[in-house]
Short mmCIF file of C-alpha atoms in Angstrom, two decimals:
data_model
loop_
_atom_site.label_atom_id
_atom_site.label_comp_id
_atom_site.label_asym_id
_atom_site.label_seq_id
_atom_site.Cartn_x
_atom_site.Cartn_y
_atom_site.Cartn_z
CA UNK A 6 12.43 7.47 3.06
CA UNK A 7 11.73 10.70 4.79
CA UNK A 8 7.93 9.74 4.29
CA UNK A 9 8.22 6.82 6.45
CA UNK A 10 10.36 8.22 10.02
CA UNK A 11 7.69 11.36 10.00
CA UNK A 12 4.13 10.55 10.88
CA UNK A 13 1.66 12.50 8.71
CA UNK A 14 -1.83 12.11 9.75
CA UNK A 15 -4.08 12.65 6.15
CA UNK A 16 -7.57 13.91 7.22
CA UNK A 17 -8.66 14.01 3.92
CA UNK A 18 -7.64 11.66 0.59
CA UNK A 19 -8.01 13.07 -3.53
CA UNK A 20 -10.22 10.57 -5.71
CA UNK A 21 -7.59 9.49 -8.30
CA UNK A 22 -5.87 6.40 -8.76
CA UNK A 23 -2.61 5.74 -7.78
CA UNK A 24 0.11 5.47 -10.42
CA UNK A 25 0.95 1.92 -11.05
CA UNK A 26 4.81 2.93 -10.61
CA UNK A 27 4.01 4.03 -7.21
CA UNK A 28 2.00 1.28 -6.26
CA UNK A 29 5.11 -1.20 -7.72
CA UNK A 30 7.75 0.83 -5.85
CA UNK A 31 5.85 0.54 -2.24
CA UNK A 32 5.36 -3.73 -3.00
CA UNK A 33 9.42 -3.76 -3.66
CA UNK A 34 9.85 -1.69 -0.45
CA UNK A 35 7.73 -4.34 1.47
CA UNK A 36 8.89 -7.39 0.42
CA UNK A 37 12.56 -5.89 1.13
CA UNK A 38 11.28 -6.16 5.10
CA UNK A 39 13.19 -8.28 7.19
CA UNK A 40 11.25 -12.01 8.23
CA UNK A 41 12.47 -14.60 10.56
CA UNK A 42 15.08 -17.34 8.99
CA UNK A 43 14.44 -15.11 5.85
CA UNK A 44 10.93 -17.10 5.54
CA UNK A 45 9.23 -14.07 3.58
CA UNK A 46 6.00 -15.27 4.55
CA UNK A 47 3.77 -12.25 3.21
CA UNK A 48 1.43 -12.16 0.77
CA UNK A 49 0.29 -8.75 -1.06
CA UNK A 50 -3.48 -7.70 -2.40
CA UNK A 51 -3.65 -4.59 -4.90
CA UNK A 52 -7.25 -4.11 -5.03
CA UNK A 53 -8.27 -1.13 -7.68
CA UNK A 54 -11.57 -1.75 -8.45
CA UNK A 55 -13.88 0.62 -6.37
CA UNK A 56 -16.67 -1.01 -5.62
CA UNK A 57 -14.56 -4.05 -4.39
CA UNK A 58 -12.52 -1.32 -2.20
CA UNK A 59 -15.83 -0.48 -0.72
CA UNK A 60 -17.46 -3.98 -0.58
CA UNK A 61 -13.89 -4.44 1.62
CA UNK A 62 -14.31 -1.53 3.35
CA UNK A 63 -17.47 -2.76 5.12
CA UNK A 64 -15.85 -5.98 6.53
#
């Protein structure tokens, strides 16, 4: 939780894939966000496939 009240401003990312577990716990943590009348109205995208990402990227 620390990670999230201290801004960290990464000028420069690793090329390696994020651990599924990681990428599962930061979903849970997001759909555990408040919404009005409890609607949970979000929908979440994992995209892993690179050349997708960067096909993204340019939109």
């Amino acid at each position: 939780m620390e990670n999230i009240f201290h801004r960290v401003s990464i000028r420069k990312y690793e090329d390696k894939s994020v651990e599924k577990e990681k990428i599962l716990q930061i979903l849970k943590a997001g759909m555990q966000a408040p919404s009005a009348c409890n609607q949970q109205p979000w929908e979440f995208y994992v995209v892993t496939d690179k050349e997708k990402i960067l096909e993204l990227s340019k939109a």
